[in-house]
CSV table of C-alpha atoms and ligand atoms in Angstrom, one decimal:
chain,number,residue,atom,x,y,z
A,1,MET,CA,-0.1,0.1,0.0
A,2,ASN,CA,1.1,3.4,-0.8
A,3,GLN,CA,2.9,4.9,2.2
A,4,ARG,CA,1.6,8.7,1.8
A,5,TRP,CA,-1.7,7.8,1.2
A,6,LEU,CA,-2.0,5.6,4.2
A,7,SER,CA,-0.7,8.4,6.2
A,8,SER,CA,-3.2,10.7,4.9
A,9,VAL,CA,-5.8,8.3,5.6
A,10,LEU,CA,-4.9,8.0,9.3
A,11,LEU,CA,-4.5,11.7,9.5
A,12,VAL,CA,-7.8,12.2,8.4
A,13,GLY,CA,-9.3,9.5,10.7
A,14,LEU,CA,-7.3,11.2,13.4
A,15,ALA,CA,-8.8,14.8,12.8
A,16,LEU,CA,-12.2,12.9,12.6
A,17,ALA,CA,-11.6,11.1,15.8
A,18,SER,CA,-10.3,14.1,17.7
A,19,PRO,CA,-12.9,16.8,17.7
A,20,ALA,CA,-10.7,19.3,19.5
A,21,PHE,CA,-8.5,19.8,16.3
A,22,SER,CA,-9.7,20.9,12.9
A,23,ALA,CA,-8.5,19.3,9.9
A,24,ASP,CA,-5.3,21.4,9.6
A,25,GLY,CA,-4.8,20.4,13.4
A,26,LYS,CA,-4.9,23.8,14.5
A,27,LEU,CA,-7.2,24.6,17.6
A,28,ASN,CA,-10.1,26.8,16.4
A,29,VAL,CA,-10.4,29.6,18.8
A,30,VAL,CA,-13.3,32.4,19.0
A,31,ALA,CA,-12.8,35.1,21.1
A,32,THR,CA,-15.7,38.0,21.7
A,33,THR,CA,-13.4,41.0,21.3
A,34,GLU,CA,-10.5,42.0,19.0
A,35,ASP,CA,-8.4,42.6,22.1
A,36,LEU,CA,-8.6,39.2,23.5
A,37,ALA,CA,-8.1,37.7,19.8
A,38,SER,CA,-5.1,39.6,19.7
A,39,ILE,CA,-3.7,38.6,22.8
A,40,ALA,CA,-4.7,34.8,21.7
A,41,ARG,CA,-2.7,35.2,18.7
A,42,GLU,CA,0.5,36.3,20.4
A,43,VAL,CA,0.1,33.1,22.8
A,44,GLY,CA,-1.5,30.5,20.5
A,45,GLY,CA,0.9,31.3,17.3
A,46,ASP,CA,0.4,29.0,14.4
A,47,ARG,CA,-1.0,26.1,16.6
A,48,ILE,CA,-4.3,28.1,16.7
A,49,THR,CA,-6.9,30.0,14.4
A,50,VAL,CA,-8.6,32.8,16.0
A,51,GLU,CA,-11.6,34.9,14.9
A,52,SER,CA,-13.4,37.4,17.1
A,53,ILE,CA,-17.1,38.3,17.2
A,54,ALA,CA,-17.4,42.2,18.1
A,55,ARG,CA,-15.4,44.5,16.0
A,56,GLY,CA,-13.5,46.9,17.7
A,57,TYR,CA,-15.1,49.9,16.6
A,58,GLN,CA,-18.3,48.6,18.2
A,59,ASP,CA,-19.7,49.1,21.4
A,60,PRO,CA,-18.7,45.7,23.2
A,61,HIS,CA,-22.0,45.8,25.5
A,62,PHE,CA,-24.3,46.0,22.5
A,63,VAL,CA,-23.0,43.9,19.7
A,64,GLU,CA,-26.1,43.1,17.0
A,65,ALA,CA,-26.3,39.1,16.9
A,66,LYS,CA,-25.5,37.9,13.3
A,67,PRO,CA,-26.3,34.3,12.0
A,68,SER,CA,-22.5,34.5,11.0
A,69,PHE,CA,-21.3,34.6,14.8
A,70,ILE,CA,-23.6,31.4,15.7
A,71,LEU,CA,-21.7,29.4,12.6
A,72,LYS,CA,-18.6,30.4,14.4
A,73,LEU,CA,-19.5,29.4,17.6
A,74,GLN,CA,-20.6,26.0,15.9
A,75,LYS,CA,-17.1,25.4,14.8
A,76,ALA,CA,-15.2,26.6,17.9
A,77,ASP,CA,-13.1,24.2,20.1
A,78,LEU,CA,-12.5,27.1,22.7
A,79,LEU,CA,-14.4,30.5,23.5
A,80,ILE,CA,-12.4,33.3,25.1
A,81,VAL,CA,-14.7,35.9,26.8
A,82,VAL,CA,-14.2,39.2,28.4
A,83,GLY,CA,-16.8,38.3,31.3
A,84,ARG,CA,-17.9,40.7,34.2
A,85,GLU,CA,-21.2,40.8,32.1
A,86,LEU,CA,-19.9,42.9,29.6
A,87,GLU,CA,-21.3,40.6,26.7
A,88,ILE,CA,-24.2,39.5,28.7
A,89,GLY,CA,-26.8,41.5,26.5
A,90,TRP,CA,-25.7,39.5,23.4
A,91,LEU,CA,-23.5,36.4,24.2
A,92,PRO,CA,-25.8,33.9,25.9
A,93,PRO,CA,-28.5,33.3,23.2
A,94,LEU,CA,-25.4,33.0,20.5
A,95,ILE,CA,-23.8,30.4,22.8
A,96,GLN,CA,-27.0,28.3,23.3
A,97,GLN,CA,-27.9,28.7,19.6
A,98,SER,CA,-24.5,27.2,18.6
A,99,ARG,CA,-25.6,23.7,20.3
A,100,ASN,CA,-21.6,23.5,20.7
A,101,ALA,CA,-21.5,21.5,24.0
A,102,LYS,CA,-17.7,22.4,23.9
A,103,VAL,CA,-18.0,26.3,24.7
A,104,GLN,CA,-21.0,26.2,26.7
A,105,VAL,CA,-20.6,28.5,30.1
A,106,GLY,CA,-18.7,26.2,32.4
A,107,ALA,CA,-17.5,23.7,29.8
A,108,GLU,CA,-13.8,23.0,29.2
A,109,GLY,CA,-13.8,25.1,25.8
A,110,TYR,CA,-15.1,28.2,27.8
A,111,LEU,CA,-12.2,30.5,29.2
A,112,ASP,CA,-13.5,33.6,31.2
A,113,ALA,CA,-10.4,36.0,30.8
A,114,SER,CA,-11.3,38.2,33.6
A,115,GLN,CA,-10.1,35.3,36.1
A,116,GLY,CA,-6.9,36.5,37.7
A,117,VAL,CA,-6.7,39.9,36.3
A,118,ARG,CA,-6.9,43.3,38.7
A,119,ILE,CA,-11.0,44.4,38.6
A,120,LEU,CA,-12.1,48.0,39.4
A,121,GLU,CA,-15.0,49.5,40.4
A,122,ILE,CA,-16.4,46.1,42.2
A,123,PRO,CA,-19.6,47.9,43.6
A,124,THR,CA,-20.1,47.7,47.5
A,125,GLY,CA,-23.7,47.4,48.8
A,126,GLN,CA,-26.7,46.5,46.7
A,127,VAL,CA,-27.0,47.2,42.8
A,128,THR,CA,-30.2,48.7,41.7
A,129,ARG,CA,-31.6,49.4,38.0
A,130,ALA,CA,-31.4,53.1,39.1
A,131,MET,CA,-27.6,53.2,39.1
A,132,GLY,CA,-27.8,52.5,35.4
A,133,ASP,CA,-26.0,49.8,33.6
A,134,VAL,CA,-23.6,49.2,36.7
A,135,HIS,CA,-21.8,46.0,36.5
A,136,PRO,CA,-22.4,43.9,39.6
A,137,LEU,CA,-18.9,42.2,39.2
A,138,GLY,CA,-17.2,45.1,38.5
A,139,ASN,CA,-15.7,47.4,35.6
A,140,PRO,CA,-15.4,44.9,32.5
A,141,HIS,CA,-13.1,46.9,30.6
A,142,TYR,CA,-9.9,45.6,32.4
A,143,TRP,CA,-7.8,44.7,29.4
A,144,LEU,CA,-6.9,48.5,29.1
A,145,ASP,CA,-4.3,47.9,31.8
A,146,PRO,CA,-1.3,46.4,30.2
A,147,GLU,CA,-0.6,44.3,33.5
A,148,ASN,CA,-3.8,42.8,32.9
A,149,GLY,CA,-3.0,41.9,29.6
A,150,ARG,CA,0.0,39.9,30.8
A,151,ALA,CA,-2.4,37.8,33.1
A,152,ILE,CA,-5.0,37.2,30.1
A,153,ALA,CA,-2.3,36.0,28.3
A,154,LYS,CA,-1.2,33.5,31.0
A,155,SER,CA,-4.5,32.2,31.7
A,156,MET,CA,-4.7,31.5,27.8
A,157,CYS,CA,-1.3,29.8,28.1
A,158,ASP,CA,-2.7,27.6,30.7
A,159,LYS,CA,-5.9,26.8,28.7
A,160,LEU,CA,-4.2,26.1,25.3
A,161,SER,CA,-1.8,23.8,27.2
A,162,GLN,CA,-4.8,21.9,28.6
A,163,PHE,CA,-5.8,21.2,25.4
A,164,ARG,CA,-2.7,20.5,23.8
A,165,PRO,CA,-0.3,19.2,26.2
A,166,ALA,CA,2.2,18.4,23.8
A,167,ASP,CA,2.4,22.2,22.8
A,168,ARG,CA,2.8,23.5,26.1
A,169,ALA,CA,6.4,24.5,25.8
A,170,TYR,CA,5.6,26.2,22.5
A,171,PHE,CA,2.9,28.2,24.2
A,172,GLU,CA,5.1,28.9,27.1
A,173,GLN,CA,7.9,30.3,25.2
A,174,ARG,CA,5.3,32.5,23.2
A,175,LEU,CA,3.8,33.8,26.4
A,176,ALA,CA,7.6,34.5,28.0
A,177,ALA,CA,8.2,36.7,24.5
A,178,PHE,CA,4.8,38.5,24.8
A,179,SER,CA,5.3,39.1,28.5
A,180,THR,CA,9.2,40.7,27.5
A,181,ARG,CA,7.7,42.6,24.7
A,182,LEU,CA,5.0,43.9,26.8
A,183,THR,CA,7.6,45.0,30.1
A,184,ASP,CA,9.4,46.9,27.5
A,185,ALA,CA,6.4,48.7,26.1
A,186,VAL,CA,4.8,49.6,29.4
A,187,LYS,CA,8.4,51.2,30.3
A,188,ARG,CA,8.2,53.1,27.2
A,189,TRP,CA,4.2,54.1,27.9
A,190,THR,CA,5.1,55.1,31.3
A,191,ALA,CA,7.6,57.2,30.6
A,192,GLN,CA,5.6,59.0,27.7
A,193,MET,CA,2.8,59.5,30.2
A,194,ALA,CA,4.8,60.7,33.2
A,195,PRO,CA,5.1,64.2,32.9
A,196,TYR,CA,1.3,64.3,32.6
A,197,LYS,CA,0.8,62.5,36.0
A,198,GLY,CA,-2.4,63.4,37.7
A,199,THR,CA,-4.0,65.2,34.6
A,200,LYS,CA,-7.7,65.4,35.2
A,201,VAL,CA,-9.9,63.9,32.2
A,202,VAL,CA,-13.5,63.1,31.3
A,203,THR,CA,-14.5,60.2,29.5
A,204,TYR,CA,-17.6,59.4,27.9
A,205,HIS,CA,-18.4,55.8,29.4
A,206,ARG,CA,-16.5,54.4,32.0
A,207,SER,CA,-14.1,52.6,29.5
A,208,PHE,CA,-10.8,53.8,31.2
A,209,PRO,CA,-10.5,53.3,34.7
A,210,ASN,CA,-7.7,50.6,34.6
A,211,PHE,CA,-6.0,52.8,31.7
A,212,ALA,CA,-6.0,55.8,34.0
A,213,ASP,CA,-4.9,53.8,37.0
A,214,ARG,CA,-1.9,52.8,35.2
A,215,PHE,CA,-0.9,55.8,33.5
A,216,GLY,CA,-1.6,58.3,36.3
A,217,LEU,CA,-4.8,59.7,34.8
A,218,ASP,CA,-7.4,61.3,37.0
A,219,ILE,CA,-10.9,60.9,35.7
A,220,VAL,CA,-13.3,63.2,37.5
A,221,GLY,CA,-16.6,62.6,35.4
A,222,TYR,CA,-18.5,61.2,32.5
A,223,VAL,CA,-20.6,62.4,29.7
A,224,GLU,CA,-22.9,59.6,30.8
A,225,PRO,CA,-25.1,60.6,33.8
A,226,ARG,CA,-25.0,57.0,34.7
A,227,PRO,CA,-23.2,54.1,32.9
A,228,GLY,CA,-25.3,53.2,29.7
A,229,ILE,CA,-27.6,56.2,30.0
A,230,PRO,CA,-27.4,58.9,27.3
A,231,PRO,CA,-26.2,62.5,28.1
A,232,SER,CA,-29.1,64.6,29.8
A,233,PRO,CA,-29.1,68.5,29.7
A,234,SER,CA,-29.0,68.7,33.3
A,235,HIS,CA,-26.0,66.2,33.9
A,236,THR,CA,-24.1,67.9,31.0
A,237,LEU,CA,-24.5,71.4,32.6
A,238,ASP,CA,-23.2,70.0,35.8
A,239,LEU,CA,-20.5,68.6,34.0
A,240,ILE,CA,-19.3,71.7,32.3
A,241,GLN,CA,-19.4,73.4,35.7
A,242,GLU,CA,-17.2,70.9,37.3
A,243,MET,CA,-14.9,70.6,34.5
A,244,LYS,CA,-14.4,74.8,34.7
A,245,ARG,CA,-13.9,74.5,38.4
A,246,LEU,CA,-11.3,71.9,38.1
A,247,ASN,CA,-9.8,73.1,34.9
A,248,VAL,CA,-10.2,70.1,32.6
A,249,ARG,CA,-9.8,70.4,29.2
A,250,ILE,CA,-9.8,67.0,27.8
A,251,ILE,CA,-12.8,64.7,26.9
A,252,LEU,CA,-11.8,61.1,25.8
A,253,VAL,CA,-14.9,59.6,23.7
A,254,GLU,CA,-15.1,55.7,22.5
A,255,PRO,CA,-15.2,55.7,18.6
A,256,TYR,CA,-18.9,54.3,18.8
A,257,PHE,CA,-20.5,57.3,20.6
A,258,ASP,CA,-22.1,60.5,19.2
A,259,LEU,CA,-19.9,63.5,19.3
A,260,LYS,CA,-22.3,65.9,19.7
A,261,THR,CA,-23.0,66.7,23.3
A,262,PRO,CA,-18.9,66.0,24.2
A,263,GLU,CA,-18.0,68.5,21.5
A,264,SER,CA,-20.7,71.1,23.0
A,265,VAL,CA,-18.7,70.6,26.4
A,266,ALA,CA,-15.8,70.9,24.9
A,267,ARG,CA,-16.7,74.4,23.5
A,268,ALA,CA,-18.1,75.5,26.8
A,269,VAL,CA,-14.6,74.6,29.0
A,270,ASP,CA,-12.4,75.7,25.8
A,271,GLY,CA,-11.4,72.0,25.7
A,272,GLN,CA,-10.9,69.4,23.2
A,273,VAL,CA,-12.5,65.9,22.4
A,274,LEU,CA,-10.4,62.9,21.7
A,275,VAL,CA,-11.8,59.9,20.2
A,276,MET,CA,-10.0,57.1,21.9
A,277,PRO,CA,-10.3,53.7,20.9
A,278,PRO,CA,-10.5,51.1,24.2
A,279,SER,CA,-10.2,48.5,21.6
A,280,VAL,CA,-7.8,46.8,19.0
A,281,GLY,CA,-9.8,47.5,15.5
A,282,GLY,CA,-11.4,50.8,17.2
A,283,VAL,CA,-9.1,52.8,14.8
A,284,LYS,CA,-7.4,51.6,11.9
A,285,GLU,CA,-3.9,52.0,13.5
A,286,ALA,CA,-4.7,49.9,16.5
A,287,THR,CA,-4.0,46.8,14.6
A,288,ASP,CA,-2.8,44.7,17.5
A,289,TYR,CA,-2.9,44.9,21.6
A,290,PHE,CA,0.5,46.7,21.6
A,291,ALA,CA,-0.7,49.3,18.9
A,292,LEU,CA,-3.5,50.0,20.5
A,293,PHE,CA,-1.8,51.5,23.5
A,294,ASP,CA,0.8,53.0,21.1
A,295,TYR,CA,-2.3,54.8,19.5
A,296,ASP,CA,-3.7,56.1,22.8
A,297,VAL,CA,-0.6,57.2,24.5
A,298,SER,CA,0.5,59.2,21.5
A,299,LEU,CA,-2.9,60.7,21.0
A,300,LEU,CA,-2.9,61.8,24.7
A,301,VAL,CA,0.7,62.6,24.8
A,302,ASN,CA,0.2,65.0,21.6
A,303,ALA,CA,-2.9,66.5,23.3
A,304,LEU,CA,-1.4,67.3,26.5
A,305,LYS,CA,1.6,68.5,25.1
A,306,ALA,CA,-0.4,71.1,23.1
A,307,THR,CA,-2.8,72.2,26.0
A,308,ALA,CA,0.2,72.3,28.5
A,309,GLY,CA,0.4,75.6,30.3
A,310,LYS,CA,-3.1,76.7,28.9
B,1,ZN,ZN1,-18.9,49.7,30.2
């Protein structure tokens, strides 16, 4: 019998018998966001394929469900989610409709990336509807601290190694390389931001507490009166008064929010609006996890340089 023919028959047989691997031998990973997909690519290298569901220019709280998402989940070996209820408005029905036992909540192929990271704004006391879209499990935008990115990469490495013990050394070596690059990058970003430590800013939504905490910004208000609630005239007036009182001139706005209110606030305080992506893919320059911080840090630094002494 032809040796090559036999081995390809065996390979096909193995692929069929082993549902955790696609025909090309790669683990099929689906991440809910482009940030998680980017980190998964760093760790998984050529042993995995990665797709994301939400695009970085979309509000990750509100993603319109599409049939193609269900198809992605049907084929997935591993689903990686941000968790902390970020995707609660759209992901659960998609997972359910995929009928893929591997990626159901709690299954081996379901990874909540928020395990092991530093979570801010965990509410104390009772959470009520009147507080707006407050997350009872804390602020879910935690990937905007690169140190949390490192922790996310670590849990991905553990999970991928669990699926493919033979590739553990490969994943660990890639994790170490990512971690080294990240350490250097954090040094660079911290140095760039250092002259502006303590600068007061306003943000539209509560997307940036981890970023602000890491890089020394002081967030003193939000364009939204409460998380997930659109701007109201009375809150906007209060915000303008507060910004004048504290001499705040920078308003950070995520790419998916309307600029009308932020721009009117900026005019009232002689300040400026910066459209700052909280995710990979939020602007075309933010092509991966590193490029996202490169973009955001230089956006801020350029604006703060220009307003220094104002
Ligand atoms: Zn949020």
